[in-house]
Coordinates of C-alpha atoms in Angstrom, one line a residue:
X1 CA -6.4 -16.2 -38.9
X2 CA -7.8 -18.4 -36.1
X3 CA -8.6 -17.1 -32.7
X4 CA -6.8 -18.1 -29.5
X5 CA -9.1 -19.5 -26.9
X6 CA -8.7 -18.8 -23.2
X7 CA -10.9 -20.4 -20.5
X8 CA -11.3 -19.0 -17.0
X9 CA -11.5 -21.1 -13.8
X10 CA -11.1 -21.0 -10.1
X11 CA -8.4 -23.1 -8.3
X12 CA -11.0 -25.5 -6.9
X13 CA -12.3 -26.1 -10.4
X14 CA -8.9 -27.0 -11.8
X15 CA -8.0 -29.5 -9.1
X16 CA -11.4 -31.3 -9.3
X17 CA -11.6 -34.6 -11.1
X18 CA -12.4 -34.3 -14.8
X19 CA -11.3 -30.7 -15.3
X20 CA -8.2 -31.5 -17.3
X21 CA -10.1 -33.9 -19.6
X22 CA -12.8 -31.3 -20.2
X23 CA -10.3 -28.5 -20.9
X24 CA -8.5 -30.8 -23.5
X25 CA -11.8 -31.7 -25.0
X26 CA -12.7 -28.0 -25.3
X27 CA -9.4 -27.3 -27.0
X28 CA -8.5 -24.2 -25.0
X29 CA -5.1 -22.7 -25.7
X30 CA -4.7 -21.6 -22.1
X31 CA -6.5 -21.6 -18.8
X32 CA -6.6 -18.4 -16.7
X33 CA -6.7 -19.6 -13.1
X34 CA -7.7 -17.1 -10.3
X35 CA -4.7 -16.4 -8.1
X36 CA -6.5 -13.5 -6.3
X37 CA -10.2 -12.9 -6.4
X38 CA -13.1 -11.0 -4.8
X39 CA -15.7 -12.6 -2.5
X40 CA -18.0 -14.9 -4.3
X41 CA -20.5 -17.7 -4.1
X42 CA -19.6 -19.9 -7.0
X43 CA -21.6 -22.8 -8.4
X44 CA -20.0 -26.2 -8.8
X45 CA -22.2 -27.9 -11.4
X46 CA -19.6 -30.5 -12.3
X47 CA -19.4 -31.7 -8.7
X48 CA -21.4 -34.6 -7.3
X49 CA -20.7 -33.6 -3.7
X50 CA -21.3 -29.9 -3.5
X51 CA -23.4 -27.2 -5.3
X52 CA -21.3 -24.2 -4.4
X53 CA -18.1 -22.9 -3.0
X54 CA -18.5 -19.9 -0.7
X55 CA -15.6 -17.5 -0.7
X56 CA -16.7 -15.1 2.1
X57 CA -14.0 -12.5 1.4
X58 CA -11.6 -11.4 -1.3
X59 CA -8.4 -13.4 -1.0
X60 CA -5.0 -14.2 -2.3
X61 CA -4.9 -17.9 -3.3
X62 CA -1.3 -18.2 -2.4
X63 CA 0.4 -18.1 1.0
X64 CA 0.2 -14.6 2.5
X65 CA 3.8 -13.8 3.5
X66 CA 5.2 -10.8 5.2
X67 CA 6.2 -9.1 2.0
X68 CA 6.0 -5.4 2.5
X69 CA 2.3 -5.1 2.0
X70 CA 2.0 -1.7 3.7
X71 CA -1.4 -0.9 5.2
X72 CA -3.2 -3.3 2.8
X73 CA -2.7 -6.9 3.4
X74 CA -4.9 -9.5 1.6
X75 CA -6.8 -12.3 3.4
X76 CA -5.8 -15.9 2.9
X77 CA -8.3 -18.4 1.5
X78 CA -8.8 -20.1 4.8
X79 CA -12.0 -21.8 3.7
X80 CA -10.0 -24.0 1.3
X81 CA -8.1 -27.1 2.5
X82 CA -4.9 -26.2 0.7
X83 CA -2.4 -23.6 1.9
X84 CA -1.5 -22.8 -1.7
X85 CA -4.5 -23.5 -3.9
X86 CA -3.2 -21.3 -6.7
X87 CA 0.0 -23.2 -7.0
X88 CA -1.9 -26.5 -6.8
X89 CA -4.1 -25.5 -9.7
X90 CA -1.1 -24.3 -11.8
X91 CA 0.7 -27.5 -11.1
X92 CA -2.2 -29.5 -12.4
X93 CA -2.3 -27.5 -15.6
X94 CA 1.5 -27.7 -16.0
X95 CA 1.4 -31.5 -15.6
X96 CA -1.3 -31.7 -18.3
X97 CA 0.8 -29.5 -20.7
X98 CA -2.0 -26.9 -20.7
X99 CA -0.6 -23.3 -20.5
X100 CA -1.6 -21.6 -17.3
X101 CA -2.3 -17.9 -17.0
X102 CA -2.3 -16.1 -13.6
X103 CA -5.7 -14.3 -13.3
X104 CA -5.3 -11.5 -10.8
X105 CA -8.1 -9.3 -9.5
X106 CA -6.7 -6.0 -8.2
X107 CA -8.7 -3.0 -6.9
X108 CA -11.9 -5.0 -6.4
X109 CA -11.7 -5.9 -2.7
X110 CA -14.5 -5.4 -0.2
X111 CA -12.6 -7.0 2.6
X112 CA -9.8 -4.3 2.4
X113 CA -12.2 -1.5 1.5
X114 CA -14.4 -2.0 4.5
X115 CA -11.3 -2.2 6.8
X116 CA -9.7 0.9 5.2
X117 CA -12.5 3.2 4.0
X118 CA -10.1 6.1 3.6
X119 CA -8.4 4.2 0.7
X120 CA -11.6 3.5 -1.2
X121 CA -13.3 5.4 -4.0
X122 CA -15.4 8.3 -2.8
X123 CA -18.1 9.9 -5.0
X124 CA -19.1 13.6 -5.2
X125 CA -21.6 13.2 -2.3
X126 CA -18.8 12.0 0.0
X127 CA -20.0 8.4 -0.1
X128 CA -17.4 5.6 0.0
X129 CA -17.5 2.5 -2.2
X130 CA -15.9 -0.1 0.0
X131 CA -15.6 -2.6 -2.8
X132 CA -13.4 -0.2 -4.7
X133 CA -9.8 0.6 -3.8
X134 CA -8.9 3.9 -5.3
X135 CA -6.1 3.5 -7.9
X136 CA -4.8 7.0 -7.2
X137 CA -3.9 6.2 -3.6
X138 CA -0.3 5.3 -3.1
X139 CA -1.2 2.6 -0.7
X140 CA -3.4 1.0 -3.4
X141 CA -0.6 1.1 -5.9
X142 CA 1.8 -0.5 -3.5
X143 CA -0.7 -3.2 -2.6
X144 CA -1.5 -4.1 -6.2
X145 CA 2.2 -4.2 -7.2
X146 CA 3.0 -6.5 -4.2
X147 CA -0.1 -8.6 -5.0
X148 CA 1.1 -9.2 -8.5
X149 CA 4.5 -10.3 -7.3
X150 CA 3.2 -12.5 -4.6
X151 CA 0.4 -14.1 -6.7
X152 CA 2.8 -15.2 -9.4
X153 CA 5.8 -16.0 -7.3
X154 CA 7.5 -19.3 -8.2
X155 CA 4.8 -20.4 -10.7
X156 CA 5.3 -21.7 -14.2
X157 CA 2.9 -19.3 -16.0
X158 CA 2.5 -18.5 -19.7
X159 CA 1.3 -15.0 -18.8
X160 CA -1.0 -13.0 -16.5
X161 CA -4.5 -11.6 -16.9
X162 CA -5.2 -8.4 -15.0
X163 CA -8.8 -7.7 -13.8
X164 CA -9.9 -4.4 -12.2
X165 CA -6.5 -2.8 -13.0
X166 CA -8.1 0.7 -12.7
X167 CA -11.1 2.3 -11.0
X168 CA -14.2 0.5 -9.8
X169 CA -17.3 2.6 -9.8
X170 CA -20.9 3.0 -8.6
X171 CA -22.4 0.0 -10.5
X172 CA -21.5 -3.1 -8.6
X173 CA -23.2 -6.0 -6.8
X174 CA -22.9 -5.2 -3.1
X175 CA -24.8 -6.8 -0.2
X176 CA -28.4 -7.5 -1.3
X177 CA -28.2 -5.1 -4.3
X178 CA -31.1 -2.8 -4.8
X179 CA -29.7 -0.2 -7.2
X180 CA -30.0 -2.2 -10.4
X181 CA -31.7 0.0 -13.0
X182 CA -32.0 2.9 -10.7
X183 CA -29.4 5.1 -12.4
X184 CA -29.3 6.1 -16.0
X185 CA -25.9 5.5 -17.7
X186 CA -25.1 9.3 -17.4
X187 CA -25.8 9.3 -13.6
X188 CA -23.8 6.1 -13.1
X189 CA -20.8 7.6 -14.9
X190 CA -20.9 10.8 -12.7
X191 CA -21.4 8.8 -9.5
X192 CA -18.3 6.7 -10.5
X193 CA -16.0 9.7 -10.5
X194 CA -13.7 9.4 -7.5
X195 CA -13.4 12.6 -5.6
X196 CA -10.9 11.6 -2.9
X197 CA -8.0 13.9 -2.2
X198 CA -5.6 11.8 -4.2
X199 CA -7.8 12.0 -7.3
X200 CA -8.6 15.7 -6.8
X201 CA -4.9 16.7 -7.0
X202 CA -4.8 15.3 -10.5
X203 CA -7.7 17.5 -11.8
X204 CA -5.8 20.8 -12.1
X205 CA -9.0 22.4 -11.0
X206 CA -10.6 23.6 -7.8
X207 CA -11.7 20.3 -6.1
X208 CA -14.8 21.9 -4.4
X209 CA -15.9 23.4 -7.7
X210 CA -15.6 20.0 -9.4
X211 CA -17.5 18.2 -6.7
X212 CA -20.3 20.8 -6.8
X213 CA -20.5 20.5 -10.6
X214 CA -20.8 16.8 -10.3
X215 CA -23.3 16.9 -7.5
X216 CA -25.5 19.4 -9.2
X217 CA -25.5 17.5 -12.4
X218 CA -26.4 14.2 -10.7
X219 CA -29.4 15.7 -8.9
X220 CA -30.6 17.6 -11.9
X221 CA -30.6 14.4 -14.0
X222 CA -32.3 12.4 -11.2
X223 CA -34.9 15.1 -10.6
X224 CA -35.6 15.4 -14.3
X225 CA -36.3 11.7 -14.6
X226 CA -34.0 11.5 -17.6
X227 CA -32.8 8.2 -18.9
X228 CA -29.7 9.9 -20.3
X229 CA -26.8 8.3 -21.9
X230 CA -25.0 11.6 -22.3
X231 CA -21.3 11.6 -21.7
X232 CA -19.7 13.8 -18.9
X233 CA -18.2 15.9 -21.7
X234 CA -21.7 16.8 -22.7
X235 CA -23.0 17.4 -19.2
X236 CA -20.2 19.2 -17.2
X237 CA -19.2 22.8 -17.8
X238 CA -16.1 23.9 -19.5
X239 CA -13.3 21.3 -19.7
X240 CA -14.0 19.7 -16.3
X241 CA -14.7 16.3 -17.9
X242 CA -11.5 16.4 -19.8
X243 CA -9.5 17.2 -16.6
X244 CA -11.3 14.5 -14.6
X245 CA -10.7 11.8 -17.3
X246 CA -7.1 12.8 -17.7
X247 CA -6.5 12.4 -14.0
X248 CA -8.2 9.0 -13.9
X249 CA -6.2 7.8 -16.9
X250 CA -3.0 9.0 -15.4
X251 CA -3.8 7.0 -12.2
X252 CA -4.7 3.9 -14.2
X253 CA -1.4 4.1 -16.1
X254 CA 0.6 4.5 -12.9
X255 CA -1.1 1.6 -11.3
X256 CA -0.8 -0.7 -14.3
X257 CA 2.9 0.1 -14.7
X258 CA 3.6 -0.6 -11.0
X259 CA 1.8 -3.9 -11.4
X260 CA 3.8 -4.8 -14.4
X261 CA 7.0 -3.9 -12.6
X262 CA 5.9 -6.3 -9.9
X263 CA 5.3 -9.0 -12.5
X264 CA 8.6 -8.6 -14.3
X265 CA 8.9 -10.0 -17.8
X266 CA 6.1 -12.0 -19.4
X267 CA 2.9 -11.8 -21.5
X268 CA 0.4 -9.4 -19.9
X269 CA -3.3 -9.3 -20.8
X270 CA -5.5 -6.6 -19.2
X271 CA -9.3 -6.4 -19.0
X272 CA -10.5 -3.1 -20.3
X273 CA -13.3 -1.3 -22.1
X274 CA -12.9 1.0 -25.2
X275 CA -15.3 3.4 -23.4
X276 CA -12.9 5.8 -21.7
X277 CA -15.4 6.4 -18.8
X278 CA -15.9 2.8 -18.0
X279 CA -15.2 1.7 -14.4
X280 CA -15.3 -1.8 -12.9
X281 CA -13.7 -5.1 -13.7
X282 CA -12.9 -3.8 -17.2
X283 CA -12.1 -0.1 -16.7
X284 CA -11.6 2.3 -19.6
X285 CA -8.7 2.0 -22.0
X286 CA -6.2 4.8 -21.6
X287 CA -4.2 6.2 -24.6
X288 CA -1.1 4.5 -23.1
X289 CA -2.5 1.0 -22.5
X290 CA -1.6 -0.3 -25.9
X291 CA 2.0 0.7 -25.3
X292 CA 2.4 -1.4 -22.2
X293 CA 0.5 -4.7 -22.7
X294 CA 0.4 -7.6 -25.0
X295 CA -3.4 -8.1 -25.2
X296 CA -6.6 -6.3 -24.2
X297 CA -9.8 -8.2 -23.3
X298 CA -13.0 -6.3 -24.0
X299 CA -16.5 -6.9 -22.5
X300 CA -18.7 -8.9 -25.0
X301 CA -21.5 -10.1 -22.7
X302 CA -24.0 -7.8 -24.3
X303 CA -26.0 -8.4 -27.5
X304 CA -23.8 -9.4 -30.4
X305 CA -24.3 -6.1 -32.3
X306 CA -23.0 -4.1 -29.3
X307 CA -20.2 -6.6 -28.7
X308 CA -19.0 -6.3 -32.3
X309 CA -18.9 -2.6 -32.0
X310 CA -17.0 -2.9 -28.7
X311 CA -14.4 -5.1 -30.5
X312 CA -14.1 -2.7 -33.4
X313 CA -13.6 0.3 -31.1
X314 CA -10.9 -1.5 -29.1
X315 CA -9.1 -2.6 -32.3
X316 CA -9.1 1.0 -33.5
X317 CA -7.6 2.3 -30.3
X318 CA -4.8 -0.3 -30.0
X319 CA -1.6 -0.9 -32.0
X320 CA -1.7 -3.8 -34.5
X321 CA 0.7 -5.9 -32.4
X322 CA -1.7 -5.8 -29.4
X323 CA -4.2 -8.6 -29.4
X324 CA -7.9 -7.9 -28.8
X325 CA -9.8 -10.5 -26.8
X326 CA -13.6 -10.9 -26.8
X327 CA -14.9 -11.8 -23.3
X328 CA -18.0 -13.9 -23.6
X329 CA -20.0 -15.9 -21.0
X330 CA -21.4 -19.4 -21.3
X331 CA -23.0 -19.1 -17.8
X332 CA -26.7 -18.8 -18.3
X333 CA -30.0 -20.3 -17.1
X334 CA -31.0 -20.9 -20.7
X335 CA -29.1 -22.5 -23.6
X336 CA -26.5 -20.4 -25.5
X337 CA -26.7 -21.9 -29.0
X338 CA -25.7 -18.5 -30.5
X339 CA -22.2 -18.7 -29.0
X340 CA -20.5 -20.3 -32.1
X341 CA -22.0 -17.8 -34.5
X342 CA -21.1 -15.0 -32.0
X343 CA -17.5 -16.2 -32.0
X344 CA -17.3 -16.0 -35.7
X345 CA -18.8 -12.5 -35.8
X346 CA -16.4 -11.3 -33.2
X347 CA -13.5 -12.7 -35.1
X348 CA -14.7 -10.8 -38.2
X349 CA -15.0 -7.6 -36.2
X350 CA -11.3 -7.9 -35.3
X351 CA -11.0 -10.1 -32.2
X352 CA -7.8 -12.2 -32.1
X353 CA -8.8 -14.1 -28.9
X354 CA -12.0 -15.6 -27.4
X355 CA -12.1 -15.6 -23.6
X356 CA -14.6 -18.0 -22.2
X357 CA -16.3 -17.4 -18.9
X358 CA -16.3 -19.9 -17.2
X359 CA -15.0 -23.4 -17.2
X360 CA -16.2 -24.2 -13.7
X361 CA -19.5 -22.2 -13.6
X362 CA -20.8 -23.4 -17.0
X363 CA -22.0 -26.9 -16.3
X364 CA -22.8 -29.9 -18.5
X365 CA -25.9 -28.4 -20.0
X366 CA -23.9 -25.4 -21.4
X367 CA -20.8 -27.3 -22.3
X368 CA -21.8 -28.2 -25.9
X369 CA -22.2 -24.5 -26.7
X370 CA -18.7 -23.7 -25.2
X371 CA -17.3 -26.5 -27.3
X372 CA -18.9 -25.3 -30.5
X373 CA -17.8 -21.7 -29.7
X374 CA -14.2 -22.9 -29.2
X375 CA -14.3 -24.8 -32.5
X376 CA -15.8 -21.8 -34.3
X377 CA -13.0 -19.6 -32.9
X378 CA -10.3 -22.0 -34.0
X379 CA -11.7 -22.2 -37.5
X380 CA -12.4 -18.4 -37.9
X381 CA -11.1 -16.9 -41.1

């Protein structure tokens, strides 16, 4: 069984000269084009006029209409010349008979989190994460459902890809990041537990006791200098971890279902991790995820042994009719000649799809490795 190959791109990549020819040469089965995205400084290695595109804020790459946004209203991509860059990109793909997927980034939005700190994730120390809209908050749910509707409105899409359809956490690039490597995996998981009032009501436990248990465990681990990978179930007293995780998963399911209601019918892919405690762009799978979506894309940017295990774990958690995608990156300062063999190994581990990041960021020096990976995916047994 061959793997389906999906390439990712920004709207400005797709409309640039040469993109369609490269996509055809690569042999992708679909292109996921960003219709909403977080702030970024993106390299443009295929351009002969620029080196980067600076997106200073998260934005909706469609016209921002008065559409019942509530208290959260996205920014428009005012730095781009088009008023509808998302539709322009989809039109280019449609004209080339390349299936287009709508790539929608949801709770990851520093622009809205800074303006509305009360709607962002709050850790056990009372600190806000402005890049992370809390998925338990009704305003976040309303915003994400409206975003899905508005991002895909009127477009000829073969499906949608949902990123950050759940909770963002403590580990994230923010400002000039100086926390990399500071926290053990155990501390990062605990600091990623949202303790806002909307999450707290889902715990079925005394909120102050939960916050104190989290806080005490965090400082004990830090003071002890432990490089712990222990799970919250191993660290927190009683069944607190079970209660916290159940609340988070309930919020994730509610958010995802509201988004899908906004999308209506169509093929839905969600980025998620088989680690139930994962937060970020690929938040943890919930027991109900496989009942609601058509495909799940798992993080495979780590060494291949770890990535194979990730694919196997995702496959084991999902129904047979839900595809498992392996998300790999061709963006690197050094060559990636291992990509083709990695694709074959991921297929053998149970991956049905290969998701390639990124058709705009991976320049000419890395293109042969993406081509070889796509070929390996299409010829996988």
